[in-house]
Amino acid sequence: MDNIYRALADPTRRTILDELCKREGQTLFELCSRLVMAHGISSSRQSISQHLAVLEDAGLVITERRGRSKLHWFDGAPLRAIVMRWPVPTDRKEKS
Amino acid sequence: MDNIYRALADPTRRTILDELCKREGQTLFELCSRLVMAHGISSSRQSISQHLAVLEDAGLVITERRGRSKLHWFDGAPLRAIVMRWPVPTDRKEKS
DNA sequence: TTGACATGCAAGCTACGACTTGCCTATTAT
DNA sequence: ATAATAGGCAAGTCGTAGCTTGCATGTCAA
């Protein structure tokens, strides 16, 4: 799964992940309106849909069809590949 | 610093970070030859140099001029922004 | 000082990614 | 059945990232 990095490369996709962390199980329309409200993102529905497809392909978003809607959840599991690949220093507060 | 994500988006740059983790303080030429040897990367010197500039701009690589050479070190500190932004599940081994 | 070595700068080319537009499919309500 | 709702598919445009090429800068050795 190497497309995590590509998925994280786009700022809109990162904001989508933020939004899905705040509220679980959002539909595409919920996400679109919330991205406009909270953040200044005013992309088309199709654009957000394509972003979600990239995120889902990377495993960062899990979906479930519910009738004519599609619900989206955030999943941080693929992010472990990053912290396992390179050393991430712990941020202990250091005195000067 | 939002360009961490862009810096990680390229596979060659990720391999450069891997290589710098294995051996510290490499020069540009060292990196070029090692990228060809260990991994199958055969980009030009200028290409690698540009990649290093992106990584340095993202704070993932720290440099130091030493005479006519430039030494490079890996720095994982910017990666904390990722693990602090989204929840990364700990991978405890689970019994089935 | 002169030449070899290690790197930097800048312009140009090409390919891919993000976005839009238009139409299509599936589900629910009346 | 029909219309409205929620989303999917596909082609096309545009900008930018990655790569190369050519030349310039700076450093060390003889």
Coordinates of N, CA and C (backbone and C1' of nucleotides) in Angstrom, one line a residue, chain A residues 6 10 13 43-44 46-47 50-51 67-68, chain C residues 17-23 26-29:
Chain A
R6 N 0.5 9.3 -1.5 CA -0.1 10.1 -2.6 C -1.5 10.6 -2.1
D10 N -2.6 15.7 -1.0 CA -3.5 16.8 -1.4 C -4.1 17.4 -0.1
R13 N -7.8 16.5 0.6 CA -8.0 15.2 1.1 C -7.6 15.2 2.6
S43 N -15.3 22.9 -3.6 CA -15.1 22.1 -4.8 C -16.4 21.5 -5.1
S44 N -16.5 20.9 -6.3 CA -17.8 20.3 -6.8 C -17.9 19.0 -6.0
Q46 N -18.4 16.1 -7.4 CA -17.6 15.1 -8.1 C -16.1 15.1 -7.7
S47 N -15.7 16.3 -7.4 CA -14.3 16.5 -7.0 C -14.1 15.8 -5.6
Q50 N -14.2 12.1 -6.0 CA -12.9 11.5 -6.5 C -11.9 11.5 -5.4
H51 N -11.8 12.5 -4.5 CA -10.9 12.5 -3.4 C -11.2 11.4 -2.5
G67 N -28.6 2.1 1.8 CA -29.6 2.6 0.9 C -29.0 3.3 -0.3
R68 N -29.5 4.5 -0.5 CA -28.9 5.3 -1.6 C -27.8 6.2 -1.2
Chain C
dG17 P -1.3 10.5 -11.2 O5' -1.7 11.6 -10.2 C5' -0.8 12.7 -9.8 C4' -1.5 14.0 -9.5 C3' -2.9 13.8 -8.9 O3' -3.1 14.8 -8.0 C1' -3.1 14.9 -11.0
dA18 P -4.3 14.7 -6.9 O5' -5.3 15.9 -7.3 C5' -4.8 17.3 -7.2 C4' -5.8 18.2 -7.8 C3' -7.2 18.1 -7.4 O3' -7.7 19.4 -7.1 C1' -7.1 17.9 -9.7
dC19 P -9.2 19.5 -6.4 O5' -10.1 20.0 -7.6 C5' -9.7 21.2 -8.4 C4' -10.5 21.2 -9.7 C3' -12.0 21.0 -9.5 O3' -12.7 22.2 -9.5 C1' -11.1 19.9 -11.4
dT20 P -14.3 22.3 -9.4 O5' -14.8 22.1 -10.9 C5' -14.3 22.9 -11.9 C4' -14.7 22.5 -13.3 C3' -16.2 22.3 -13.5 O3' -16.7 23.3 -14.4 C1' -15.1 20.4 -14.3
dT21 P -18.2 23.6 -14.6 O5' -18.7 22.6 -15.7 C5' -18.0 22.5 -16.9 C4' -18.5 21.3 -17.8 C3' -20.0 21.1 -17.8 O3' -20.5 21.2 -19.1 C1' -18.9 19.1 -17.4
dG22 P -22.1 21.3 -19.4 O5' -22.5 19.8 -19.7 C5' -21.7 19.0 -20.6 C4' -22.1 17.6 -20.6 C3' -23.6 17.3 -20.5 O3' -24.1 16.6 -21.6 C1' -22.4 16.0 -19.0
dC23 P -25.6 16.2 -21.7 O5' -25.7 14.7 -21.2 C5' -24.9 13.7 -21.9 C4' -24.8 12.5 -21.0 C3' -26.1 11.7 -20.7 O3' -26.0 10.4 -21.1 C1' -24.8 12.0 -18.8
dA26 P -28.1 -0.1 -12.1 O5' -28.5 0.5 -10.7 C5' -27.5 0.7 -9.7 C4' -28.1 1.4 -8.5 C3' -29.3 0.7 -7.9 O3' -29.2 0.6 -6.5 C1' -29.7 3.0 -8.3
dT27 P -30.1 -0.4 -5.7 O5' -30.9 0.5 -4.7 C5' -30.2 1.4 -3.8 C4' -31.1 2.6 -3.5 C3' -32.5 2.2 -2.8 O3' -32.5 2.8 -1.6 C1' -32.8 3.9 -4.5
dT28 P -33.5 2.3 -0.4 O5' -34.7 3.4 -0.3 C5' -34.3 4.7 0.2 C4' -35.4 5.7 -0.3 C3' -36.8 5.4 0.2 O3' -37.2 6.4 1.1 C1' -36.7 6.1 -2.1
dA29 P -38.6 6.3 1.9 O5' -39.5 7.4 1.0 C5' -39.0 8.7 0.7 C4' -39.9 9.4 -0.2 C3' -41.4 9.4 0.2 O3' -42.0 10.6 0.0 C1' -41.1 8.5 -2.0

